[in-house]
PDB file of C-alpha atoms in Angstrom:
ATOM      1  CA  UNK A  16       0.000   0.000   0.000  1.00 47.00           C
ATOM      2  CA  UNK A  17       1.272   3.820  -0.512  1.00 61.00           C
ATOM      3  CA  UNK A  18       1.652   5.544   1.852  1.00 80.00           C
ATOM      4  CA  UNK A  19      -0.067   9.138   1.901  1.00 90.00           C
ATOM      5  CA  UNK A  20       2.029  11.800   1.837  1.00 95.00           C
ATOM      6  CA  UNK A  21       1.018  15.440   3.547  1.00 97.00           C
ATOM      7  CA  UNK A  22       2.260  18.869   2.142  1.00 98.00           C
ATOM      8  CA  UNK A  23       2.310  21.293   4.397  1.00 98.00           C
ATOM      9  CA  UNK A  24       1.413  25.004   2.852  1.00 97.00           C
ATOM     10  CA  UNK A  25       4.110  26.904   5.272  1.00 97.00           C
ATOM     11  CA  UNK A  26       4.245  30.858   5.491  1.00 96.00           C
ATOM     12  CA  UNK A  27       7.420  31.098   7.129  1.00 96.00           C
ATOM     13  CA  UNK A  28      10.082  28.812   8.248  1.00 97.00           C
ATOM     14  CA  UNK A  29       8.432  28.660  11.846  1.00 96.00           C
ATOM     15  CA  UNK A  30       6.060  27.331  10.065  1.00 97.00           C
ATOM     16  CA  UNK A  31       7.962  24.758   8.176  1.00 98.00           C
ATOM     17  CA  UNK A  32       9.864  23.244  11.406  1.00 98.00           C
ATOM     18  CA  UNK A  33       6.054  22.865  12.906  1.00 97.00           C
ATOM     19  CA  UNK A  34       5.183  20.891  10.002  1.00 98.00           C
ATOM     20  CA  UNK A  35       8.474  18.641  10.356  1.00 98.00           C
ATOM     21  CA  UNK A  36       7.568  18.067  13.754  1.00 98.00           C
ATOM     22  CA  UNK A  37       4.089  17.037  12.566  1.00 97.00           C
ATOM     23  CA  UNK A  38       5.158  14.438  10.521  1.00 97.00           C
ATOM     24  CA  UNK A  39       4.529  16.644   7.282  1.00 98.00           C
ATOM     25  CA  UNK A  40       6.742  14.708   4.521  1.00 97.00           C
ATOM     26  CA  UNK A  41       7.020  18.040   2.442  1.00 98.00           C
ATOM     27  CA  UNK A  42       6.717  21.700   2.622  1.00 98.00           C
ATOM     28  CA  UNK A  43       5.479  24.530   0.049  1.00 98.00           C
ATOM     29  CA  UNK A  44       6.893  27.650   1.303  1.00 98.00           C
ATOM     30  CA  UNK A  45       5.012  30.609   0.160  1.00 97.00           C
ATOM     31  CA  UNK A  46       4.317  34.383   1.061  1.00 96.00           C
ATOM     32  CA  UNK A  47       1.241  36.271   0.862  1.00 91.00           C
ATOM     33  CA  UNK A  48      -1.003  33.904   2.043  1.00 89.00           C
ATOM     34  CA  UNK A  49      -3.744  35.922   1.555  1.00 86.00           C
ATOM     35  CA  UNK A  50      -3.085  36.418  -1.890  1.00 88.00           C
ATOM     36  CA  UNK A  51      -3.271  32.515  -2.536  1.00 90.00           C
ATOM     37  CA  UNK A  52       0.671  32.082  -1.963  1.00 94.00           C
ATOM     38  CA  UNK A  53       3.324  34.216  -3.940  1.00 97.00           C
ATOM     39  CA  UNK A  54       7.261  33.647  -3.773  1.00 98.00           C
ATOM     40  CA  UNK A  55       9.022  34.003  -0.431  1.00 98.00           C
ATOM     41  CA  UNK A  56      12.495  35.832  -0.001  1.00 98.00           C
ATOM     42  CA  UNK A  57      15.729  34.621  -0.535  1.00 98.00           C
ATOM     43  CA  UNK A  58      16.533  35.015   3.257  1.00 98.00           C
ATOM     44  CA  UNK A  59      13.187  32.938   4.148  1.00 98.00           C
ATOM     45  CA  UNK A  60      14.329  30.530   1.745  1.00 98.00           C
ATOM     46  CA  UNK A  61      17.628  29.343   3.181  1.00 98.00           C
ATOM     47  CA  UNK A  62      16.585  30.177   6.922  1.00 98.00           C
ATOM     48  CA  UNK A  63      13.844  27.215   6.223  1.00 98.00           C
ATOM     49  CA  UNK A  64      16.240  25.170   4.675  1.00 98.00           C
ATOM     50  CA  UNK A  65      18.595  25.075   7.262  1.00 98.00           C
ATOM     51  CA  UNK A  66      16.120  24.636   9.750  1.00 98.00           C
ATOM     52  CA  UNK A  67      14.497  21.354   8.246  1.00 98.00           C
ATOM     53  CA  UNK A  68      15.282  17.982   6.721  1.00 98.00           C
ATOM     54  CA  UNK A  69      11.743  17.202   4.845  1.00 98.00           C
ATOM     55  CA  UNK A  70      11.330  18.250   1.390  1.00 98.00           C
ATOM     56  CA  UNK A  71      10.777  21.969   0.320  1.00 98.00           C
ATOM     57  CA  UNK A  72       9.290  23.482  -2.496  1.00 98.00           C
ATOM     58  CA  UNK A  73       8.897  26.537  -3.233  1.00 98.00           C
ATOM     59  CA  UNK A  74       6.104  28.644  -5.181  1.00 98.00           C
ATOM     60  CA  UNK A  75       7.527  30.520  -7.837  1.00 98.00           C
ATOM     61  CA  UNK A  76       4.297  33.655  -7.993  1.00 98.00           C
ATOM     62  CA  UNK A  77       5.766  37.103  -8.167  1.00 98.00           C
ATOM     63  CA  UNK A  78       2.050  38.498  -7.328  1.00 97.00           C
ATOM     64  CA  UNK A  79      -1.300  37.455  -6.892  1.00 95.00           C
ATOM     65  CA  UNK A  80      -4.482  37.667  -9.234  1.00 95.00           C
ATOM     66  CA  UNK A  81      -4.221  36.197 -12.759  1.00 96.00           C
ATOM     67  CA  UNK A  82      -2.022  33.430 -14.243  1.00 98.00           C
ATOM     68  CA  UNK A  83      -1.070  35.793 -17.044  1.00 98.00           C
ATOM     69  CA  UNK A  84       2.348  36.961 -16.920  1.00 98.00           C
ATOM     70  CA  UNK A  85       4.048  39.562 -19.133  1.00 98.00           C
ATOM     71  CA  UNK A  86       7.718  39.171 -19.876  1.00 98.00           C
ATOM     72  CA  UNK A  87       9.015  41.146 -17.181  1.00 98.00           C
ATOM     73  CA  UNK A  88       7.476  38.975 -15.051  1.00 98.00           C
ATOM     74  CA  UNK A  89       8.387  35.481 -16.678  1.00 98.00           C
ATOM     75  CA  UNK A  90      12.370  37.132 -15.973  1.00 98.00           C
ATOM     76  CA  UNK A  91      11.286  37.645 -12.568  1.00 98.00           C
ATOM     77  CA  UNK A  92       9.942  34.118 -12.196  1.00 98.00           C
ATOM     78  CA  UNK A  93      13.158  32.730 -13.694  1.00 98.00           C
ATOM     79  CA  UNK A  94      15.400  34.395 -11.534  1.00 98.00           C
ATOM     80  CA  UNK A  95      12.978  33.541  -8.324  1.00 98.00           C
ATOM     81  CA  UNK A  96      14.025  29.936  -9.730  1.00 98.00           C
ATOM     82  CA  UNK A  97      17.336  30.233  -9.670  1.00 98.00           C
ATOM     83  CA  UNK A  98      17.136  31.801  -6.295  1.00 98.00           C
ATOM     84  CA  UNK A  99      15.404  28.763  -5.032  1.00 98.00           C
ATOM     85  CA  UNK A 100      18.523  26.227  -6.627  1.00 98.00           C
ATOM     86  CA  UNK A 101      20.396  28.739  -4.518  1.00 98.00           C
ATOM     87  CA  UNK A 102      18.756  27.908  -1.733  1.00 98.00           C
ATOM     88  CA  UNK A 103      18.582  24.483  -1.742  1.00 98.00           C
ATOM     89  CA  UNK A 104      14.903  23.798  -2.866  1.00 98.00           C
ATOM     90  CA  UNK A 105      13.677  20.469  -3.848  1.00 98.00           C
ATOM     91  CA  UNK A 106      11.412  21.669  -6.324  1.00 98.00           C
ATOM     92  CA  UNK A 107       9.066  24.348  -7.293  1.00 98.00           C
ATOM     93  CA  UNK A 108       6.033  25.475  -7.882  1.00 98.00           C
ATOM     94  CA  UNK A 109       4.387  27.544 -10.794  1.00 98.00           C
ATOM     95  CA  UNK A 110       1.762  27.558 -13.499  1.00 98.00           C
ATOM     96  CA  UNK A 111       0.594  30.117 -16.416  1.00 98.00           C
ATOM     97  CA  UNK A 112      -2.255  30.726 -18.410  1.00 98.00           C
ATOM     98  CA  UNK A 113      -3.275  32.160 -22.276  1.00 98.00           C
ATOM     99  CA  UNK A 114      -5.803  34.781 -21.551  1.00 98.00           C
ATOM    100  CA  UNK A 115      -8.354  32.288 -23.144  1.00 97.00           C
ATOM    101  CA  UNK A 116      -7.955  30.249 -20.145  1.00 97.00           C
ATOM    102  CA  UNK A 117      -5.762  27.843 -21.304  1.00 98.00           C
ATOM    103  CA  UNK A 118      -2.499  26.405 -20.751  1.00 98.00           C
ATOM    104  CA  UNK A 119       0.342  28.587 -21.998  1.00 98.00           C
ATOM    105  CA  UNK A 120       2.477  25.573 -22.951  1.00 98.00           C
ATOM    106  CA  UNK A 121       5.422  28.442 -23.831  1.00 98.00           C
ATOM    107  CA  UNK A 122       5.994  30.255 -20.685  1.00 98.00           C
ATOM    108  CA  UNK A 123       5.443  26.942 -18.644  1.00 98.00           C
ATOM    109  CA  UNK A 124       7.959  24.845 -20.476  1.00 98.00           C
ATOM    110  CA  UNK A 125      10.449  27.816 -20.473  1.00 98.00           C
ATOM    111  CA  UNK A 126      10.346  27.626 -16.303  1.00 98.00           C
ATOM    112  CA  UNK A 127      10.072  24.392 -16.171  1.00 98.00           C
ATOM    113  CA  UNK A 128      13.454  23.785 -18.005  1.00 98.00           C
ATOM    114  CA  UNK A 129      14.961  26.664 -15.856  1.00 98.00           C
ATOM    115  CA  UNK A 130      13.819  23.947 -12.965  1.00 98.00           C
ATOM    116  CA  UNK A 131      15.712  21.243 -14.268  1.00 98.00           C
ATOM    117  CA  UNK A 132      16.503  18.604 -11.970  1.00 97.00           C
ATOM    118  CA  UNK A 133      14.044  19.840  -9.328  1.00 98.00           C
ATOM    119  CA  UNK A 134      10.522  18.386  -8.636  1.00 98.00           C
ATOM    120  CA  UNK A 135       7.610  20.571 -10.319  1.00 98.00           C
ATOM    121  CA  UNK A 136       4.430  21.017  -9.069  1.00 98.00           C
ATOM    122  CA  UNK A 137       1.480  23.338 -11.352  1.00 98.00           C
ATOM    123  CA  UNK A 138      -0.438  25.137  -8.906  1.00 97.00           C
ATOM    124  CA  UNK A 139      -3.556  25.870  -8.567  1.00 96.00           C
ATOM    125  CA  UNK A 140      -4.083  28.442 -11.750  1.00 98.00           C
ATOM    126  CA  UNK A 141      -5.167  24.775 -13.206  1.00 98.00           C
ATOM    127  CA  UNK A 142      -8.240  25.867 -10.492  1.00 98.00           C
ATOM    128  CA  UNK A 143      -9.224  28.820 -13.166  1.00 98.00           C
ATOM    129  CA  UNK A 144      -8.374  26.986 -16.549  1.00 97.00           C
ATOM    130  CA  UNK A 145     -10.918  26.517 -19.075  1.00 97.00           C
ATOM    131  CA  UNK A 146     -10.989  22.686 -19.853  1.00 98.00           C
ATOM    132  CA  UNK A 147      -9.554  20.524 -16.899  1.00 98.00           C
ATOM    133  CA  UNK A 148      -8.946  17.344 -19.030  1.00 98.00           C
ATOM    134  CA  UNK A 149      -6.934  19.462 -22.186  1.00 98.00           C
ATOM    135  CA  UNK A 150      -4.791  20.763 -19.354  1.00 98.00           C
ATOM    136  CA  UNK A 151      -4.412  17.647 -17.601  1.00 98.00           C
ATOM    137  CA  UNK A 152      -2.803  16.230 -21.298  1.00 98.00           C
ATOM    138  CA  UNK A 153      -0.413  19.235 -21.253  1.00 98.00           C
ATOM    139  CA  UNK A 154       0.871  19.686 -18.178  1.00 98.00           C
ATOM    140  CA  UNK A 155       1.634  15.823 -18.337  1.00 98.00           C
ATOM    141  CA  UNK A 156       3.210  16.440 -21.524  1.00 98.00           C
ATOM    142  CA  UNK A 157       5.353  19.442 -20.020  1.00 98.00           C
ATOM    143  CA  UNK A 158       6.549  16.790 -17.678  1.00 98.00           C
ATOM    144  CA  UNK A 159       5.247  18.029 -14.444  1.00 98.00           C
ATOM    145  CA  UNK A 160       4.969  15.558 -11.275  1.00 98.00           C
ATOM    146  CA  UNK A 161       2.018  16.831  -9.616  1.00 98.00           C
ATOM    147  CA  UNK A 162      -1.297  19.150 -10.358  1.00 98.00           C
ATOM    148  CA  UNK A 163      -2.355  20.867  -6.911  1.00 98.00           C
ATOM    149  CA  UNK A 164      -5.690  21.485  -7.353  1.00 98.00           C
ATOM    150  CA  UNK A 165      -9.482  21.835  -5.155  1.00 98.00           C
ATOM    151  CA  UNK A 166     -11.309  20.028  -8.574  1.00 98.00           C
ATOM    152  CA  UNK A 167     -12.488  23.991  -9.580  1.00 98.00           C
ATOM    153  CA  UNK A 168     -14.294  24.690  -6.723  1.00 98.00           C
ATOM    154  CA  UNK A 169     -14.268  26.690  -3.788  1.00 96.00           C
ATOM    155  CA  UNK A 170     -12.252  23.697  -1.565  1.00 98.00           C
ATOM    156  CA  UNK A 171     -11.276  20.372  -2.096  1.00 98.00           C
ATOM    157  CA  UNK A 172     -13.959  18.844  -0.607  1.00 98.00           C
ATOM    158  CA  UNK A 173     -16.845  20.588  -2.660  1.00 98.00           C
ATOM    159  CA  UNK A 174     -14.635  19.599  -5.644  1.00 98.00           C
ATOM    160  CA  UNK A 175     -14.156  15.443  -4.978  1.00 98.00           C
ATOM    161  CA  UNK A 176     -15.891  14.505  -8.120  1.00 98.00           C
ATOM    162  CA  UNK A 177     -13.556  16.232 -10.071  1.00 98.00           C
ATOM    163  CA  UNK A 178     -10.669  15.407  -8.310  1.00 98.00           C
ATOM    164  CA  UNK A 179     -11.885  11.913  -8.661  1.00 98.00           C
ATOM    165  CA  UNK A 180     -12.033  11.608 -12.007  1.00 98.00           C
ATOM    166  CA  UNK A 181      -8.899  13.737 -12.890  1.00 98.00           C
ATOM    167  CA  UNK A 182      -6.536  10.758 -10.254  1.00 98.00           C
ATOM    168  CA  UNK A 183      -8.444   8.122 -12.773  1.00 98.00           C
ATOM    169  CA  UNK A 184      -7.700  10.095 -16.100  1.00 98.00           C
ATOM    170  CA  UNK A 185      -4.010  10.797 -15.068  1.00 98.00           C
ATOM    171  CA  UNK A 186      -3.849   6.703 -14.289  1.00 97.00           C
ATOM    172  CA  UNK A 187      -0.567   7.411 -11.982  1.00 96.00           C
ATOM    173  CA  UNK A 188       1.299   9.614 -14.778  1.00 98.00           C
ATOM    174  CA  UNK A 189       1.128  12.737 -12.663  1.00 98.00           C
ATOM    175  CA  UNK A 190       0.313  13.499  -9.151  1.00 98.00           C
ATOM    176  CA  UNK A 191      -3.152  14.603  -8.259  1.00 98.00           C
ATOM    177  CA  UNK A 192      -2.974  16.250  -5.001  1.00 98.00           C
ATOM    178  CA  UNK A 193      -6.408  17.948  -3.550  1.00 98.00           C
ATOM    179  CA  UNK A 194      -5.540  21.352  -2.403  1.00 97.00           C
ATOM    180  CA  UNK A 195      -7.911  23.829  -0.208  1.00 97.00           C
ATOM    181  CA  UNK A 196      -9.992  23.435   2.585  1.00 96.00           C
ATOM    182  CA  UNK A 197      -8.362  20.407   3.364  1.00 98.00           C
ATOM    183  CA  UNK A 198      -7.999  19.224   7.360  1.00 97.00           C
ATOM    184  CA  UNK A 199      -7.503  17.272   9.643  1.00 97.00           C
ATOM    185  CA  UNK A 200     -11.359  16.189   9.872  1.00 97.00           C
ATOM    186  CA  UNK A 201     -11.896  15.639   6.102  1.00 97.00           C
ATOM    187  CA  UNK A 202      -8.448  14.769   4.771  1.00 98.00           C
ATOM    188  CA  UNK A 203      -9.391  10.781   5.149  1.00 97.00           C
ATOM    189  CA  UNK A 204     -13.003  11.016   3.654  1.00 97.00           C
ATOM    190  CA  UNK A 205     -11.327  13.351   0.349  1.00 98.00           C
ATOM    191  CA  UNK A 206      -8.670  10.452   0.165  1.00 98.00           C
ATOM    192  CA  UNK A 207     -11.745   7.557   0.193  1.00 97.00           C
ATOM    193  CA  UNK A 208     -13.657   9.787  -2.641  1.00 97.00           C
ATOM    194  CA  UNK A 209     -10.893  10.542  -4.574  1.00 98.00           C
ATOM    195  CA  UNK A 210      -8.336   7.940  -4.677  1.00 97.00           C
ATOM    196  CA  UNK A 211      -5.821  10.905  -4.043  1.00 98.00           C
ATOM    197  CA  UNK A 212      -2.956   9.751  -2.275  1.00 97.00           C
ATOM    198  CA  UNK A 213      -0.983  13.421  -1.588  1.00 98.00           C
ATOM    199  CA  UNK A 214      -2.810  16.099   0.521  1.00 98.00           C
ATOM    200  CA  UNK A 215      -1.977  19.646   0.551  1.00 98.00           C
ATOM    201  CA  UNK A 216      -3.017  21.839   3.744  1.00 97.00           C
ATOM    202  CA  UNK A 217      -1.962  24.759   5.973  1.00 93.00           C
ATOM    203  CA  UNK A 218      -3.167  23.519   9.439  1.00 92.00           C
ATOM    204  CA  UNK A 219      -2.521  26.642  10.870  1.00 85.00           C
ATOM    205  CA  UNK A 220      -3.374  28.275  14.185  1.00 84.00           C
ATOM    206  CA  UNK A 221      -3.654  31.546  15.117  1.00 83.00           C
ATOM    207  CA  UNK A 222      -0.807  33.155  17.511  1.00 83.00           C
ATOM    208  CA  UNK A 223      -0.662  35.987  19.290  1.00 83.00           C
ATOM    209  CA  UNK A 224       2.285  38.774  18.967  1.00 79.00           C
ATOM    210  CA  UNK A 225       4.615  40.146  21.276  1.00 83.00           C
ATOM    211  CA  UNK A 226       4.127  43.546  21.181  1.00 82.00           C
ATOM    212  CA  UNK A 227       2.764  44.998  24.474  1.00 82.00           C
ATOM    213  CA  UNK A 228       2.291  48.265  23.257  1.00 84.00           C
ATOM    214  CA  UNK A 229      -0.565  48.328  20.422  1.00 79.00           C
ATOM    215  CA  UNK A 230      -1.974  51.536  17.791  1.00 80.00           C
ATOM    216  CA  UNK A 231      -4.764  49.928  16.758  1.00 78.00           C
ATOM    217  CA  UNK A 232      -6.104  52.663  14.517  1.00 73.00           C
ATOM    218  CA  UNK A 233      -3.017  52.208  12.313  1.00 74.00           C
ATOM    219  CA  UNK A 234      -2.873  48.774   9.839  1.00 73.00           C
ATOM    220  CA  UNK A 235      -0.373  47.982   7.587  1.00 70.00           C
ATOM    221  CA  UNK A 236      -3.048  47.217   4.634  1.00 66.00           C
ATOM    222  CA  UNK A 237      -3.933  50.582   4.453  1.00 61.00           C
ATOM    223  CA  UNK A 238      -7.852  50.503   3.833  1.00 58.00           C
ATOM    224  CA  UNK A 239      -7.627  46.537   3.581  1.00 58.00           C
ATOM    225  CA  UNK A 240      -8.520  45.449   7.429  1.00 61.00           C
ATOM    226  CA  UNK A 241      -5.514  42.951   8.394  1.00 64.00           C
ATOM    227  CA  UNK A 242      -4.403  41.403  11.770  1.00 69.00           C
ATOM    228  CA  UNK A 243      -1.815  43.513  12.980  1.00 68.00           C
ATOM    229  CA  UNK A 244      -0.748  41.970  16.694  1.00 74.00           C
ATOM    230  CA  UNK A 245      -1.303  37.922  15.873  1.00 74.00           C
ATOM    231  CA  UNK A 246      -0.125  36.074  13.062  1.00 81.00           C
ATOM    232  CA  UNK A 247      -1.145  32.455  12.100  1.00 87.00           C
ATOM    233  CA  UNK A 248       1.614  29.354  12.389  1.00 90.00           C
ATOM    234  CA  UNK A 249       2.034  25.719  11.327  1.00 93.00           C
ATOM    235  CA  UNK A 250       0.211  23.785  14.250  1.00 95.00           C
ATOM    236  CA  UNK A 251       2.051  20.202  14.030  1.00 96.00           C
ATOM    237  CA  UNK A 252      -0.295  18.468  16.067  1.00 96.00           C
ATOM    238  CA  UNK A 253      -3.027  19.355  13.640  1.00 96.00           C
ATOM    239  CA  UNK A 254      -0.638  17.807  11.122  1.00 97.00           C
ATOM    240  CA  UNK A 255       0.037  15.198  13.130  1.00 97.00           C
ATOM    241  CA  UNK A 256      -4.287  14.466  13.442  1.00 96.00           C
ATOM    242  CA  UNK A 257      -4.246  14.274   9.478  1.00 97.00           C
ATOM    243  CA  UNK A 258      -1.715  11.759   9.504  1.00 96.00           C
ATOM    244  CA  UNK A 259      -3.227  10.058  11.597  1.00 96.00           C
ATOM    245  CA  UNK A 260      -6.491  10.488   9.754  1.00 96.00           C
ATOM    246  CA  UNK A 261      -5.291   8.842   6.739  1.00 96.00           C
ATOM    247  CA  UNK A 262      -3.644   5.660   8.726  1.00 92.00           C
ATOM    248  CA  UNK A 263      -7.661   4.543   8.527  1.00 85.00           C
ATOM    249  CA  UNK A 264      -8.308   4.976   5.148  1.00 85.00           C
TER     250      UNK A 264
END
């Protein structure tokens, strides 16, 4: 039997030793969270690599919104690559779109042969594509390993069918890892609907900052309300629950 394997969606590398101690078997380090994940620095980069011994990819997103990229930003992703190498990275993670919504088979290929020898993953701009089963073909054919996806919905879970019938399309050519809304208390009935057998989740908890004194008229977003005083961390033991969670599947 395989074994499943959880991904842990870190925002910093506190948050990537809390998934090692979890029993996470890889990490995604991203930034902007809010923004659906964009590419961490440099420094975050190596401090997390130094800290851990799992896997670590590393999303390669110079901002959020579209998967459309002009070629300023392609040069941006390609040196955000190379940065990663750098910094010891296992693999990355990318994907771009043709403004019709489908698979720009250019741009992708280009990064993906920057990558080289590391581990790719096509994130979850295959979410917003136009025709899931013509980009399943490609990205295969671009020699990806893995699709992150929630099946075009919302979360994983509202998205099973999908999911389900892209793992028995891909037939064990590519990776099919549900992505979104995934926890602890649904991770083992998404891997009995799906067939899925990699699992992609934050588990995060909610911290509280140091700061004793507090201006809580001032935030950092500007007119966009944030949480300026707490910030939200890897919580391994709710890694460690969805590990456990799949041991019953």
């Amino acid at each position: 039997m395989v074994r499943p394997v959880i991904e842990v969606c870190a925002n910093s590398a506190a948050s990537c030793v809390a998934a090692e101690q979890g029993g996470a078997a890889r990490v995604e380090l991203c930034a902007g969270i809010p923004e659906g994940g964009t590419t961490p620095s440099y420094g975050e980069m190596v401090t997390a690599r130094r800290a851990i011994g799992i896997r670590m990819n590393v999303i390669i997103r110079p901002r959020g919104g579209d998967f459309l990229y002009t070629p300023a930003e392609i040069q941006t992703m390609l040196l955000d690559i190379e940065a990663a190498k750098a910094a010891g990275a296992d693999g990355v993670v990318f994907g771009c779109l043709k403004a019709d919504g489908t698979i720009d088979a250019e741009r992708n290929r280009e990064l993906k042969q920057a990558a080289g020898s590391l581990s790719t993953t096509f994130h979850r701009a295959f979410d917003v594509c136009r025709d899931p089963f013509e980009a399943l073909e490609q990205i295969i054919a671009l020699g990806f390993d893995r699709i992150l996806t929630s099946g075009q919905e919302a979360t994983a879970p509202q998205g099973a069918e999908l999911i389900a019938r892209l793992v028995e399309r891909a037939a064990g050519r590519i990776v099919i890892m549900p992505g979104c809304g995934v926890n602890e208390n649904n991770v083992a009935e998404l891997a009995r609907r799906t067939g899925a057998q990699e699992f992609h989740m934050s588990a995060r908890h909610r911290v509280e900052g140091g700061m004793e004194y507090r201006n809580e008229r001032v935030s950092m977003g500007g007119t966009v309300t944030v949480e300026e005083f707490a910030r939200d961390i890897t919580d391994p033991e709710r890694v460690a629950r969805s590990i456990e969670a799949l041991r019953h599947v």
